[in-house]
Coordinates of C-alpha atoms in Angstrom, one line a residue:
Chain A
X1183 CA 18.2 -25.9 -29.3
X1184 CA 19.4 -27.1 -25.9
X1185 CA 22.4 -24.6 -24.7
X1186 CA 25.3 -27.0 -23.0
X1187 CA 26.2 -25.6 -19.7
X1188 CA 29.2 -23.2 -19.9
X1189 CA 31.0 -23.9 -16.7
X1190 CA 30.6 -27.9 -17.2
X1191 CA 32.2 -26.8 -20.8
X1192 CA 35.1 -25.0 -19.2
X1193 CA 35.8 -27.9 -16.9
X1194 CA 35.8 -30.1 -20.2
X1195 CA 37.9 -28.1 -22.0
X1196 CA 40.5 -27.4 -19.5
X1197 CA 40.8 -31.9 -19.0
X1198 CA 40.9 -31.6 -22.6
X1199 CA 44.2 -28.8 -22.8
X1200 CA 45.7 -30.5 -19.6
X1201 CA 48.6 -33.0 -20.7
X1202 CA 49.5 -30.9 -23.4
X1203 CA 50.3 -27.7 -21.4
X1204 CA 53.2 -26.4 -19.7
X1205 CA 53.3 -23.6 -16.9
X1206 CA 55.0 -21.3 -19.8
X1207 CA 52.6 -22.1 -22.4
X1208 CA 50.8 -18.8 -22.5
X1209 CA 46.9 -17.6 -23.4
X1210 CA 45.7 -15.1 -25.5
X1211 CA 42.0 -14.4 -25.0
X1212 CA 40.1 -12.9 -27.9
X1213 CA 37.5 -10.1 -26.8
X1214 CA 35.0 -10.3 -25.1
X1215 CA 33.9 -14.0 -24.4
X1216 CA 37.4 -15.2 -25.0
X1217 CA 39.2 -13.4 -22.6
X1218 CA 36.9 -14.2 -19.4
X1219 CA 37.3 -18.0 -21.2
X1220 CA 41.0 -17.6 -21.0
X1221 CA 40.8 -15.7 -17.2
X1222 CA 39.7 -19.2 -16.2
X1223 CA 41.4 -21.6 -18.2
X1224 CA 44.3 -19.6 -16.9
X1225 CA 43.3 -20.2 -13.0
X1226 CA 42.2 -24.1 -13.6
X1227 CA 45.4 -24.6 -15.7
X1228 CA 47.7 -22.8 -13.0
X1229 CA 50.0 -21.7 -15.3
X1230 CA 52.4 -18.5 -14.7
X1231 CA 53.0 -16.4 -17.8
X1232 CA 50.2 -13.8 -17.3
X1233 CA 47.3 -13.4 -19.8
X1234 CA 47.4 -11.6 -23.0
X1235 CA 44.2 -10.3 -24.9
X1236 CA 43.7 -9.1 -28.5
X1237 CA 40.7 -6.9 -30.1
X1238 CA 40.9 -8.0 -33.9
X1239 CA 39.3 -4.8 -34.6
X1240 CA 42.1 -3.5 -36.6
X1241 CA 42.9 -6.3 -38.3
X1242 CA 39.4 -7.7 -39.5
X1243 CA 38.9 -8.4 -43.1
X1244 CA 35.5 -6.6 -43.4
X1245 CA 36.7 -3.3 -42.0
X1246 CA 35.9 -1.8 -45.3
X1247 CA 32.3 -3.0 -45.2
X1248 CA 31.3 -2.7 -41.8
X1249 CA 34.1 0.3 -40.7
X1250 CA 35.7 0.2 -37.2
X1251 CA 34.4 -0.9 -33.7
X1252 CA 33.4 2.1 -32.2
X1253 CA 35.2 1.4 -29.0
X1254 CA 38.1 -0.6 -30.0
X1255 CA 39.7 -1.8 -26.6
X1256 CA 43.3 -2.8 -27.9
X1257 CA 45.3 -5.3 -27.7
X1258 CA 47.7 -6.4 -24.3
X1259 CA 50.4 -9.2 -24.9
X1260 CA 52.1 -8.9 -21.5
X1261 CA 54.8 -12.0 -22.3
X1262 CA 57.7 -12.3 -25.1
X1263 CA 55.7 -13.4 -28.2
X1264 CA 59.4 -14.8 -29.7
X1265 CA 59.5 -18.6 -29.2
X1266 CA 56.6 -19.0 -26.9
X1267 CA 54.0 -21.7 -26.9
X1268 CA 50.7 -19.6 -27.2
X1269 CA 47.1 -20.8 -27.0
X1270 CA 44.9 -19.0 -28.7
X1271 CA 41.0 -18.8 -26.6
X1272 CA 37.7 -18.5 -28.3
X1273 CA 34.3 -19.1 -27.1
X1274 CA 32.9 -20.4 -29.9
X1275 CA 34.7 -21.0 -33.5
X1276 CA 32.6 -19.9 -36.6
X1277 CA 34.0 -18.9 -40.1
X1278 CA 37.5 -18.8 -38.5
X1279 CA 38.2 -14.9 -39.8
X1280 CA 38.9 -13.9 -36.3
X1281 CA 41.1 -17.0 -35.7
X1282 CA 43.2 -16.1 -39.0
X1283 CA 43.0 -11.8 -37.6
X1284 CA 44.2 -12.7 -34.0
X1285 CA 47.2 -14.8 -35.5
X1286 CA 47.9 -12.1 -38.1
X1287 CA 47.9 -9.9 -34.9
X1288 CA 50.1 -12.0 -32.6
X1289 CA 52.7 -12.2 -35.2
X1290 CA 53.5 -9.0 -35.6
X1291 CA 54.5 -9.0 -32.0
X1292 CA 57.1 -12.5 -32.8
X1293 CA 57.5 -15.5 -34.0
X1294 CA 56.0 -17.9 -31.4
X1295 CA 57.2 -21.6 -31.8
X1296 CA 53.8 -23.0 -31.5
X1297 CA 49.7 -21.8 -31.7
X1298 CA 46.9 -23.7 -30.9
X1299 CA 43.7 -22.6 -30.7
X1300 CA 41.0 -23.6 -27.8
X1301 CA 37.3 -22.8 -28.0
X1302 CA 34.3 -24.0 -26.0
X1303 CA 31.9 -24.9 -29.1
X1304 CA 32.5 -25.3 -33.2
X1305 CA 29.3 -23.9 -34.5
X1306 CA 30.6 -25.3 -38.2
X1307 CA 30.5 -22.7 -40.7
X1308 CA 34.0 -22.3 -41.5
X1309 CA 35.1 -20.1 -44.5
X1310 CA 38.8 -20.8 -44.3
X1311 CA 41.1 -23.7 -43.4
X1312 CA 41.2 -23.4 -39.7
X1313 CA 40.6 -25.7 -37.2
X1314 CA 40.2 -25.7 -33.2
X1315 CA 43.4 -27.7 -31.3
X1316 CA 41.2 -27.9 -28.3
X1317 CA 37.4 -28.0 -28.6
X1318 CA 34.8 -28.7 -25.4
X1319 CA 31.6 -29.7 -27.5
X1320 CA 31.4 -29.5 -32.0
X1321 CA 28.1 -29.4 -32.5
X1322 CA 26.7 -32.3 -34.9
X1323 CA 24.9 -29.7 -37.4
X1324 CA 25.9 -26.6 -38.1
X1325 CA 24.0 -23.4 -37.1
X1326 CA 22.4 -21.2 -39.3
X1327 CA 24.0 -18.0 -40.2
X1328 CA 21.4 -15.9 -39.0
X1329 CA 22.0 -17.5 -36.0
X1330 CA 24.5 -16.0 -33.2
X1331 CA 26.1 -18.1 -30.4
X1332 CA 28.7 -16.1 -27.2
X1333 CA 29.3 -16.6 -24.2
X1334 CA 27.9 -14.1 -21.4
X1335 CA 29.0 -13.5 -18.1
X1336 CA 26.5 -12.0 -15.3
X1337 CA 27.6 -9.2 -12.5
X1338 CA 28.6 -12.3 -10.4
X1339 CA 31.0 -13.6 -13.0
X1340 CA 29.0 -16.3 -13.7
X1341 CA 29.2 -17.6 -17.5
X1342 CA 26.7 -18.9 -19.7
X1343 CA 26.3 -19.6 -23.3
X1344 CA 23.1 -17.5 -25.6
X1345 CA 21.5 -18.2 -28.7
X1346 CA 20.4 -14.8 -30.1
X1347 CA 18.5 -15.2 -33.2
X1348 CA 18.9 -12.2 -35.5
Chain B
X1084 CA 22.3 21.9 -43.4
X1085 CA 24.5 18.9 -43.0
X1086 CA 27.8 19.0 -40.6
X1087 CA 30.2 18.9 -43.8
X1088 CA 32.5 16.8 -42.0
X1089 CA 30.0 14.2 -41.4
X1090 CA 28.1 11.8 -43.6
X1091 CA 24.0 11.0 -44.0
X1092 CA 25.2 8.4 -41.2
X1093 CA 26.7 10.9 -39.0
X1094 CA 30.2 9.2 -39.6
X1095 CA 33.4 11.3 -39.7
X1096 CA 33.5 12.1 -44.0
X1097 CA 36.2 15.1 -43.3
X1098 CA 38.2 16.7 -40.4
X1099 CA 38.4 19.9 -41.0
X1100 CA 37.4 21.6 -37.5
X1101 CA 36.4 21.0 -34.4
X1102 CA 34.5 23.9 -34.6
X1103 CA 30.6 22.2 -34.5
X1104 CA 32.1 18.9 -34.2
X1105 CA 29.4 16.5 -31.5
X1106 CA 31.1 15.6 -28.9
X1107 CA 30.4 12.1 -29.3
X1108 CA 32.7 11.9 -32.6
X1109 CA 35.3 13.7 -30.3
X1110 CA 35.2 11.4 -27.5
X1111 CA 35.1 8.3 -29.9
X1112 CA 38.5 10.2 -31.6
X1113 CA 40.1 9.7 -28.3
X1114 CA 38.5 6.2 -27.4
X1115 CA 40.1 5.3 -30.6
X1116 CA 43.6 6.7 -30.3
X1117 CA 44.2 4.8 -26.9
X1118 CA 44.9 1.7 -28.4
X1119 CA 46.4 2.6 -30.9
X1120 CA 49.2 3.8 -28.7
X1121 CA 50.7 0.5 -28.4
X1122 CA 51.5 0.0 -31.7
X1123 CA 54.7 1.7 -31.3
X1124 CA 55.9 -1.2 -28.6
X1125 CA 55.8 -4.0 -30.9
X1126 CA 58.5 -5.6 -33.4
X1127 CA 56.4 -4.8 -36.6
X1128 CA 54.5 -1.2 -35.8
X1129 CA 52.1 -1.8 -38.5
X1130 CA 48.7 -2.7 -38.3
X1131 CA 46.5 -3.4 -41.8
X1132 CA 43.6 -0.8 -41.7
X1133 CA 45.1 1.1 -44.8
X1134 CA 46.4 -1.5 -46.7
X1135 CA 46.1 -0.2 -50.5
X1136 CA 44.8 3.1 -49.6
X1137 CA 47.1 6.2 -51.0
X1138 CA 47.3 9.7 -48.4
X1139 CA 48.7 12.3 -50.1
X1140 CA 50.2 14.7 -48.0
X1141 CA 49.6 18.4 -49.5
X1142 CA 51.6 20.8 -47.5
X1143 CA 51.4 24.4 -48.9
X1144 CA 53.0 25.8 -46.2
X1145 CA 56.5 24.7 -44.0
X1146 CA 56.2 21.6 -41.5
X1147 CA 57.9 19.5 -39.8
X1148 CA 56.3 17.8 -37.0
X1149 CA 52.4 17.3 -38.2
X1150 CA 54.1 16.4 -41.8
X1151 CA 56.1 13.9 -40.2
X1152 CA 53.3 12.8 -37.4
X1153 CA 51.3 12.4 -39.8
X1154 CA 53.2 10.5 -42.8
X1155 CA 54.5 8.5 -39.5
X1156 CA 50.2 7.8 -38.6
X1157 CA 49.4 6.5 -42.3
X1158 CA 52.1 4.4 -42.9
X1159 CA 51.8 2.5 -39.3
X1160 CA 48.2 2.2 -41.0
X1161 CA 50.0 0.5 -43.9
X1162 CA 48.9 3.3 -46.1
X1163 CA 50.9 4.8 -49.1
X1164 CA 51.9 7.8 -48.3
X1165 CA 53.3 10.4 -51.0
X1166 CA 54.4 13.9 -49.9
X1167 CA 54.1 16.7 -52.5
X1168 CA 56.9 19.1 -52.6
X1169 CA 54.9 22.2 -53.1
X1170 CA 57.3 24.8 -53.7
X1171 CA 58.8 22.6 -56.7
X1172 CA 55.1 21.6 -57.9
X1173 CA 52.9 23.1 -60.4
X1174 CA 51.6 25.5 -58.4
X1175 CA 54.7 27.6 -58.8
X1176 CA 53.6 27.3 -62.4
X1177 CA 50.0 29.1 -62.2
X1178 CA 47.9 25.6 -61.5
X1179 CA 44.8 26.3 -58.7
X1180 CA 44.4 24.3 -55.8
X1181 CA 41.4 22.5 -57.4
X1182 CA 43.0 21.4 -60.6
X1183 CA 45.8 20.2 -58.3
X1184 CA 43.3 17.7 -56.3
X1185 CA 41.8 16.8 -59.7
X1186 CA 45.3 15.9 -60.4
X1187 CA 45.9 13.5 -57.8
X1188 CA 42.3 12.2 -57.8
X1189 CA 43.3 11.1 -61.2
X1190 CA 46.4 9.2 -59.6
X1191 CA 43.6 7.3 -57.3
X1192 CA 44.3 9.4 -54.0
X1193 CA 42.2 8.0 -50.6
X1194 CA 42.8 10.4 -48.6
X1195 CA 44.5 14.2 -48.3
X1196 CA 46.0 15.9 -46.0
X1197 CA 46.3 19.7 -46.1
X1198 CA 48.3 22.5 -45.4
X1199 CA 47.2 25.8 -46.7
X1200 CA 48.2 29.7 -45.6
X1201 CA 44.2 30.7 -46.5
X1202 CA 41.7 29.8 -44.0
X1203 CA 38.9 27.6 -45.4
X1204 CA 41.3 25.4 -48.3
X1205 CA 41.0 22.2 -46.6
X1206 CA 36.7 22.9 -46.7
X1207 CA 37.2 24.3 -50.5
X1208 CA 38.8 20.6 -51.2
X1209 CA 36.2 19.3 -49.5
X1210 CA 33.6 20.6 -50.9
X1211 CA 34.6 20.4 -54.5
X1212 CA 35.2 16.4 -54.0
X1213 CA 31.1 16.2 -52.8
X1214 CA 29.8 19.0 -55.3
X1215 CA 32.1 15.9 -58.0
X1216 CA 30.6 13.0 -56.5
X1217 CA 33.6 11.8 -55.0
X1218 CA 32.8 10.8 -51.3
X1219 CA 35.2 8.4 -51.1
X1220 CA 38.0 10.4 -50.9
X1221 CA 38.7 12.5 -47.4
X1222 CA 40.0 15.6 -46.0
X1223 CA 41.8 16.1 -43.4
X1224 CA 42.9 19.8 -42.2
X1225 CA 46.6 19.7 -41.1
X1226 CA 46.1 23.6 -40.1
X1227 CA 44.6 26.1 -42.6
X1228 CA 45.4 30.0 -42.0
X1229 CA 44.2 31.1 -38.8
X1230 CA 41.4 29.0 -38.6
X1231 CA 41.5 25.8 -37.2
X1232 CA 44.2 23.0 -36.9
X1233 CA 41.7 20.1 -35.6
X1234 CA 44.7 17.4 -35.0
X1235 CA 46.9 19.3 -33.1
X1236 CA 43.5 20.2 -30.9
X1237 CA 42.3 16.6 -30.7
X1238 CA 46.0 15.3 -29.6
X1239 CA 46.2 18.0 -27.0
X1240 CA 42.4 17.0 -26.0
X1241 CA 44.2 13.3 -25.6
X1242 CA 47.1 14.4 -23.4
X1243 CA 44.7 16.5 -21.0
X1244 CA 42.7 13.1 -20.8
X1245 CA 45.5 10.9 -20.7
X1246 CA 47.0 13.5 -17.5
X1247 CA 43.7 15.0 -15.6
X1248 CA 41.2 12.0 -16.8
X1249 CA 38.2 14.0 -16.7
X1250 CA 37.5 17.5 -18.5
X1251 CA 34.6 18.4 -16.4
X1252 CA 36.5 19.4 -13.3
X1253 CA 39.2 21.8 -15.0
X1254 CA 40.5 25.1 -15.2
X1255 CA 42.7 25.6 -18.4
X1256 CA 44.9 28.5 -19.2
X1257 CA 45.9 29.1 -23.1
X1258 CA 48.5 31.9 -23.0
X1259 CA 50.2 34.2 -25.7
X1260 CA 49.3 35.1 -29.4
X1261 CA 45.8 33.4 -29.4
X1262 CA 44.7 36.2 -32.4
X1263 CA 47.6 34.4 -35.1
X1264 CA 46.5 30.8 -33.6
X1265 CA 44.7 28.3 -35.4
X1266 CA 45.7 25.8 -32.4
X1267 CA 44.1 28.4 -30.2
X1268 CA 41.0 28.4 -31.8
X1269 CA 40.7 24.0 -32.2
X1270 CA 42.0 23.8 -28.5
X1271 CA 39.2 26.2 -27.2
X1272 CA 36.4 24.7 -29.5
X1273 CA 37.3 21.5 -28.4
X1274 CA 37.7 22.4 -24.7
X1275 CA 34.1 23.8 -24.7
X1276 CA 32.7 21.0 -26.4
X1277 CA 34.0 18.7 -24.1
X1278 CA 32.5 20.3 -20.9
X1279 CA 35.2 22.3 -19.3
X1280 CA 34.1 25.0 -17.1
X1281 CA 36.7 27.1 -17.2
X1282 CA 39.1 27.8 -19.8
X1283 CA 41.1 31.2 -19.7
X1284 CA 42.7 33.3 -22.2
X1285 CA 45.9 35.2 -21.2
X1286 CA 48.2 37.4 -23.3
X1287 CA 48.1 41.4 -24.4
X1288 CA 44.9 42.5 -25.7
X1289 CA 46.9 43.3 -29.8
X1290 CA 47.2 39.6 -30.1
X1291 CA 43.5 38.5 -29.0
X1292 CA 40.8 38.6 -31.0
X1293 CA 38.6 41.4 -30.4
X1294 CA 35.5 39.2 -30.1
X1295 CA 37.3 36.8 -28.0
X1296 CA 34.6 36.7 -24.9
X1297 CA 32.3 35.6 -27.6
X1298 CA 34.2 31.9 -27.9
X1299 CA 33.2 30.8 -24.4
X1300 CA 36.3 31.9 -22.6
X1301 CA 37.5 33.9 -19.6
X1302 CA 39.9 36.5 -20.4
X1303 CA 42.3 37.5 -18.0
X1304 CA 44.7 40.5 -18.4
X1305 CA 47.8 39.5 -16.4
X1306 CA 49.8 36.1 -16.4
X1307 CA 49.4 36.1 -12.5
X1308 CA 45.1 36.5 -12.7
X1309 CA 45.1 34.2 -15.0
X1310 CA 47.2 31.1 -14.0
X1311 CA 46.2 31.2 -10.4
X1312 CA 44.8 27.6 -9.6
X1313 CA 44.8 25.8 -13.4
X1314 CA 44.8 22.5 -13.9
X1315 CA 46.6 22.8 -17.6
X1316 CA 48.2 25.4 -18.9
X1317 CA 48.6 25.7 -23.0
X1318 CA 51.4 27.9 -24.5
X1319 CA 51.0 29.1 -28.0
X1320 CA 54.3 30.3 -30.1
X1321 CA 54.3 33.6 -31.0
X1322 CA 54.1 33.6 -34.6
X1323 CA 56.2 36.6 -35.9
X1324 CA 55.7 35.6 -39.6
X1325 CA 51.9 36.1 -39.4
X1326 CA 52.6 39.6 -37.7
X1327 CA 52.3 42.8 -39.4
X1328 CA 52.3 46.5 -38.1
X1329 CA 53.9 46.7 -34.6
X1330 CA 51.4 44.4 -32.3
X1331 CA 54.4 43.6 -29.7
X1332 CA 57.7 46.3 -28.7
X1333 CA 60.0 43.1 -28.7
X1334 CA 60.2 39.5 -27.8
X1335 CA 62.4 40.5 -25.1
X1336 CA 59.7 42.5 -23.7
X1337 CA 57.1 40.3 -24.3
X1338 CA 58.9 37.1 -22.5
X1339 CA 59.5 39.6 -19.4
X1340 CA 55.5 39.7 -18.8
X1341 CA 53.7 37.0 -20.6
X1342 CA 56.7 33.9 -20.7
X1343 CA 55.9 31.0 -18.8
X1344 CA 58.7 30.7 -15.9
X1345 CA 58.7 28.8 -12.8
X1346 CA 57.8 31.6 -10.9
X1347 CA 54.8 32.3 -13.0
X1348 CA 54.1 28.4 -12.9
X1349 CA 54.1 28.3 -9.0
X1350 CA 50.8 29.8 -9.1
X1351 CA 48.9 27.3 -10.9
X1352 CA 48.0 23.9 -8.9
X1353 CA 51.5 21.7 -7.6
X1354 CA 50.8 19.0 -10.3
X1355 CA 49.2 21.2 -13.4
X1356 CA 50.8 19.8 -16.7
X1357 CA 52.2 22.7 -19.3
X1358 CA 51.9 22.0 -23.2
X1359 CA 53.0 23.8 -26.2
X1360 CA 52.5 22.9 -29.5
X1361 CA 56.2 23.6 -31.0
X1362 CA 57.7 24.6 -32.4
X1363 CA 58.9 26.3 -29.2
X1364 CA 60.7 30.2 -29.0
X1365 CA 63.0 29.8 -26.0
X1366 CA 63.0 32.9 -23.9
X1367 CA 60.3 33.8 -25.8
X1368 CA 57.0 32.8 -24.3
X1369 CA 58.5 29.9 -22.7
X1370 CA 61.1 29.3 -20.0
X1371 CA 63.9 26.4 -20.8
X1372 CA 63.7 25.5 -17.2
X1373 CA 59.9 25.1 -18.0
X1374 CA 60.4 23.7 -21.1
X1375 CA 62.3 21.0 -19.7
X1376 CA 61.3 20.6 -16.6
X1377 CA 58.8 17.9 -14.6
X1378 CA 55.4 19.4 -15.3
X1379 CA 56.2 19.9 -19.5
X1380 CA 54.6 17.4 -21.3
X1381 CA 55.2 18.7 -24.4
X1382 CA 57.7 15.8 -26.0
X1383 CA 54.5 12.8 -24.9
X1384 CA 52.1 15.6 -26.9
X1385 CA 54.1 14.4 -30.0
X1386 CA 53.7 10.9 -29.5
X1387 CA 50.4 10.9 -28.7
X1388 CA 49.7 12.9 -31.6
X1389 CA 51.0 10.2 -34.0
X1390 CA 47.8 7.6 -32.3
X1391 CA 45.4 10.6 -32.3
X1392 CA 46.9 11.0 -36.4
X1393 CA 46.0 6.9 -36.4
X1394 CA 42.6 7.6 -35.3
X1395 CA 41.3 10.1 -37.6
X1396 CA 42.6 8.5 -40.5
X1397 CA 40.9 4.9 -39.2
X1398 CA 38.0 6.3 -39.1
X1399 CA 38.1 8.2 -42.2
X1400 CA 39.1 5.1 -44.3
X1401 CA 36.3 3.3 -42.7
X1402 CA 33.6 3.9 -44.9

């Protein structure tokens, strides 16, 4: 499969988020990809509340089954959760369990008045009723579940999309 | 033979020392408990990791602090947590520890956490649940005898980390009744393990253990030898209930030359950190003015010892 260039997806996805932000909406990245997603969205956006992050380590579904992240990195939401318009940022939306941990997360720190969720690519797939607000590119057929799509980001900070098959 | 406290996957199956514990399950303890220090900011201080899961707390002997700490630890994990009176249970009757935990197994326990005057109840439990096929059910020691009391050595391994950042640069001081001390013995296990070249043992030579060279420690003979230059220095309370025959002439006379006061403080480095694991005798190996003042950190030791509680129990009800 042909990988889309990341940064010409960020640019797309940041048009995409434009007329319906506000300088006080506020992003929370999901790590890893998601958070250097949001870092940018965050700069091309030029909004001012500062950036929160969330490891859904602790709140996963299969913690049972696979145990915990051995180097769970926590979770920083730096802004009043209560009554805030929050985006949610994920490189690339799959069965939608770590959408539905990351808002289980966030609302145990408020009651925000709004959540959307932004992601640079639907890989299909989904296992629950969630859906992206703000999506650079869905790809026309799903991929297969052996299949695993993130975004990386080089020493210079350059970001790229891989396909790893496992 | 196997590490008892760690599964055919090397995974964490029981805390029960830190005593032969690999370093790398220690650091990833600590790695662990850093996050979940934040919990305690946020509206609801609950995260879902134990949801379902019942932690008995079994305290056969008096606590306050690692009871609470740790009831505090499994319910922020969303655990049901049920403390056992002992001294009104059926052990007061004539029932055995193991019939006890057969007991509660039958009630579905997940987890248990013990308290026991004997050295070596927490690994008797232990061992009885994997001799009874029962490995999904953990242990956790919450201080057993004089042996070992792995938490309180774990949270104290945190606060040193969270303070002095590295381990491999420090001198550490543990003063006072190190022969009664089950904290002694986690705190220098876990000091060792984790690379520190130097860690000192200071108090009179009735309340070390004879053999105390042989745990990887310097001793030193007077407060004055033995604080000069340390990075941490670790006060142990002098446990008069454990005593018997006359190991000290009085706690007045024992505060005069081995209490921690500023004086005795002023020789270690300007920013070394002093702990104590409470509960704290006042005049007696520790100084109010100490106690209270700028380089204690003894008060943060409790907090950080309800994330440290968090991690073990994580990790436990992992697999």
């Amino acid at each position: 499969m042909h990988l889309p260039e990341a940064e010409q997806l960020i640019a797309t996805l940041a048009e995409t988020m434009r007329p319906r932000v506000t300088p006080d909406t506020c992003l929370v990245g999901i790590h890893t990809g998601g958070v250097w997603l949001a870092e940018r969205l965050h700069a091309l956006l030029g909004l001012s509340q500062p950036l929160g992050s969330i490891d859904v380590s602790f709140y996963r579904d299969d913690y049972s089954a696979k145990g915990l992240h051995p180097q769970p990195r926590g979770s920083k939401i730096p802004f009043d959760v209560e009554a805030a318009h929050i985006v949610i940022v994920d490189d690339v939306l799959y069965t939608g369990r770590t959408t539905r941990a990351a808002l289980n997360e966030l609302f145990d720190y408020g009651r925000p008045t709004r959540v959307d969720l932004a992601v640079l690519i639907d890989r299909g797939g989904r296992e629950l009723p969630i859906a992206a607000s703000f999506c650079a590119l869905t790809l026309p057929t799903p991929l297969p579940a052996g299949q695993n799509l993130q975004l990386e980001r080089d020493d210079s900070g350059a970001l790229s999309m891989r396909l790893i098959h496992a | 033979m196997r590490n008892p406290q760690l599964n055919k996957h090397g995974e964490l199956q029981h805390l029960l020392t830190l005593d032969g514990l690999p370093r790398g399950i220690i650091t990833q303890i600590l790695d662990t408990a850093a996050p979940f220090t934040e919990v305690a900011e946020r509206e609801v201080k609950k995260l879902p990791l134990l949801r379902g899961k019942s932690v008995f707390n079994l305290f056969f002997e008096n606590s306050t602090r690692t009871r609470t700490t740790f009831e505090i630890a499994a319910k922020r994990l969303s655990a049901d947590v049920i403390n056992l009176n002992v001294a009104t249970s059926s052990t007061k009757k004539g029932e055995t520890l193991l019939d006890t935990v057969d007991n509660l197994c039958a009630m579905h326990a997940d987890m248990f956490v013990v308290r026991h005057e004997s050295s070596g109840a927490p690994h008797l439990i232990a061992q009885h649940l994997q001799n009874t096929g029962r490995d999904h059910i953990h242990v956790v020691n919450a201080g057993d005898g004089r042996h070992a009391h792995p938490t309180q050595g774990l949270l104290d391994m945190y606060t040193i980390r969270h303070y002095k950042k590295e381990f491999h640069n420090l001198t550490v001081a543990i003063v006072g009744d190190v022969l009664h001390s089950r904290v002694a013995r986690s705190q220098i296990a876990a000091l060792t393990t984790l690379g520190v070249p130097e860690v000192r043992v200071i108090g009179p030579r009735t309340l070390l253990p004879t053999d105390v060279e042989k745990m990887g420690v310097r001793y030193c003979a007077t407060m004055e030898e033995g604080l000069k230059g340390v990075d941490v220095v670790m006060m142990l309370r002098l446990q008069n209930e454990r005593m018997n025959g006359a190991l000290l002439p009085s706690p007045q006379e024992f505060f005069k030359v081995w209490g921690l006061t500023a004086d005795k403080l002023a020789l270690a480095k300007p920013d070394a950190i002093v702990m104590h694991p409470g509960p704290m005798n006042r005049g007696v190996e520790i100084d109010s003015a100490v106690a209270d003042g700028s380089q204690a950190v003894i008060l943060p030791q409790v907090t950080f010892g309800i994330a440290v509680r968090m991690a073990v129990m994580s990790m436990l009800g992992s697999h």
